[in-house]
Short mmCIF file of C-alpha atoms in Angstrom, two decimals:
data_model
loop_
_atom_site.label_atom_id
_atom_site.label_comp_id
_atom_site.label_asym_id
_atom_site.label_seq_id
_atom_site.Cartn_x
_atom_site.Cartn_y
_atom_site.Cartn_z
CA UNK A 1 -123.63 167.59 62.32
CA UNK A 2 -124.00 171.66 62.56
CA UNK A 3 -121.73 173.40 61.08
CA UNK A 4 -120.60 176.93 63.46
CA UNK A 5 -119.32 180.14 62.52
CA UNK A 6 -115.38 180.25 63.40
CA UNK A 7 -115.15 183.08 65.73
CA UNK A 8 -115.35 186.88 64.57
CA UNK A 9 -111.30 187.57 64.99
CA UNK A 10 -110.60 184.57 62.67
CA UNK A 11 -112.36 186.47 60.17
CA UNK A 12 -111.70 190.08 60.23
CA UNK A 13 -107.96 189.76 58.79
CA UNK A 14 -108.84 189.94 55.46
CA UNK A 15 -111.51 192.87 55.54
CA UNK A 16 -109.51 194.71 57.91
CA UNK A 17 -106.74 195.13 55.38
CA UNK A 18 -108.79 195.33 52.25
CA UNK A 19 -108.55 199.24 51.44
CA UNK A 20 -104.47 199.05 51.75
CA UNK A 21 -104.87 196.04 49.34
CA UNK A 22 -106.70 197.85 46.64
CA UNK A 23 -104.00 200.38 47.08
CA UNK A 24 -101.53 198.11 46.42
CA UNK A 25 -103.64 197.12 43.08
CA UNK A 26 -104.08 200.44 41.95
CA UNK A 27 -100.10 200.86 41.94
CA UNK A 28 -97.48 200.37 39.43
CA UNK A 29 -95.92 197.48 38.65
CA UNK A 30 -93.93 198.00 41.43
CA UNK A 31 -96.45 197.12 43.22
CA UNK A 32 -96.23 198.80 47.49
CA UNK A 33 -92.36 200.42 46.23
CA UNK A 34 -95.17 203.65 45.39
CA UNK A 35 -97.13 203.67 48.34
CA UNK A 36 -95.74 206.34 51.01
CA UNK A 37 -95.59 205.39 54.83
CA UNK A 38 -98.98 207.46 54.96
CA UNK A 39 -101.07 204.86 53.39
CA UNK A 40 -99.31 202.08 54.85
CA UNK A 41 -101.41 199.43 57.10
CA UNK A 42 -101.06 199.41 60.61
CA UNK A 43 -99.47 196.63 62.24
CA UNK A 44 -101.30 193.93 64.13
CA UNK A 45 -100.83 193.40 67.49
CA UNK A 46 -101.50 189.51 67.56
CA UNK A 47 -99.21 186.84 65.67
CA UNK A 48 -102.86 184.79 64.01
CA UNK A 49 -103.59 188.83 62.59
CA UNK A 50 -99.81 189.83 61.71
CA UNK A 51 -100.02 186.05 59.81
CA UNK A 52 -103.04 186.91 58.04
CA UNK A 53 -102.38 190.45 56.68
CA UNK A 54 -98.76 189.29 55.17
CA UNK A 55 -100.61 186.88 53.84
CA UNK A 56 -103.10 188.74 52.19
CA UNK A 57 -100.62 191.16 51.11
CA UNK A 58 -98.37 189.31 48.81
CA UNK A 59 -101.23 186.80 47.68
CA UNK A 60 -102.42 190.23 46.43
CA UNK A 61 -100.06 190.40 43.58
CA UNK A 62 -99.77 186.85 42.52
CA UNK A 63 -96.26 187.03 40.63
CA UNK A 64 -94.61 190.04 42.63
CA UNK A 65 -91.36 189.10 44.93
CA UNK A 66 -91.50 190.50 47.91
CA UNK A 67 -88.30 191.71 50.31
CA UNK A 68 -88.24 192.37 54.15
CA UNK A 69 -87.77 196.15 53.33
CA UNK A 70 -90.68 196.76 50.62
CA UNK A 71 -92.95 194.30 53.29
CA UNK A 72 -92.17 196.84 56.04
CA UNK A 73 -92.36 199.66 53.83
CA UNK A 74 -96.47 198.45 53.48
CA UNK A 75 -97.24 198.39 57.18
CA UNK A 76 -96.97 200.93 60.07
CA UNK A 77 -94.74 199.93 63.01
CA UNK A 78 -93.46 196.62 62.05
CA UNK A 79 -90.54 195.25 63.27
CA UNK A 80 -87.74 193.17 60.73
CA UNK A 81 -87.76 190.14 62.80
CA UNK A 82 -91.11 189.46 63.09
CA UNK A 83 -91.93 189.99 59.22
CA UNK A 84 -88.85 187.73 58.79
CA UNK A 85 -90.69 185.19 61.42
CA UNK A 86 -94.18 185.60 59.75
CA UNK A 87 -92.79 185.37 56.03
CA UNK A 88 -90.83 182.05 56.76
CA UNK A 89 -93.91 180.77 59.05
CA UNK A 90 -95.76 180.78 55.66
CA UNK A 91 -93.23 179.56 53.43
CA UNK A 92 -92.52 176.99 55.87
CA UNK A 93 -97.01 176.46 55.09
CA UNK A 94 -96.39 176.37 51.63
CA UNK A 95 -98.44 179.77 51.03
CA UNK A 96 -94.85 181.36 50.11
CA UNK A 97 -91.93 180.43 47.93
CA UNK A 98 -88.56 181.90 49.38
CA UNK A 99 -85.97 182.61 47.50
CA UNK A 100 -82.15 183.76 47.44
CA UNK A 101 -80.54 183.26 50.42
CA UNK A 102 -79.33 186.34 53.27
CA UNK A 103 -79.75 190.04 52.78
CA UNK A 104 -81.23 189.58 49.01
CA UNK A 105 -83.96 186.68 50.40
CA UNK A 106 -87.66 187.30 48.80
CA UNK A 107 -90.55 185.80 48.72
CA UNK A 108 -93.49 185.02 46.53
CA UNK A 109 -97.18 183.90 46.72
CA UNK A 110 -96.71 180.08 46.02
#
């Protein structure tokens, strides 16, 4: 049995967002709160790439909670309800741990 390469857009999430994740390293403890709009990630256009670089961007700092606001605060152009849909979609995959219920919900890396 041969094992294949998954395809190259399968791949590219993580590299692709690597330089705004070292900038979230290189913060404060408050983690992205320090990072202006300027530096912020752009937001991917397809769901499998907006999954990915949430992903990647709150597995970044293992113990740090995460809000909707400070997540949209980290990328360019991203709308509330689809962070909201991409941050359950990977608590619902057991990659995130939600938290508090409403307005004050966060999440962690699980």
């Amino acid at each position: 049995m041969r094992h294949e390469e998954p395809p190259r857009s399968y791949r590219e999430p993580r590299h692709r967002y690597r330089d705004h994740l070292d900038d979230a390293r290189r913060t404060s403890s408050r983690g992205i709160e320090n990072i202006s709009t300027r530096s912020a990630a752009a937001w991917p256009k397809d769901l499998p790439a907006q999954i990915a670089a949430v992903r990647d961007l709150i597995t970044a700092g293992r113990n740090e909670t995460w809000t909707i606001d400070r997540t949209a605060r980290a990328f360019k152009g991203a709308k509330r309800p689809q962070l909201q849909s991409v941050l359950d979609s990977l608590a619902a995959l057991g990659l995130l741990v939600t938290f508090d219920e409403g307005k004050d919900r966060q999440w962690r890396s699980a």
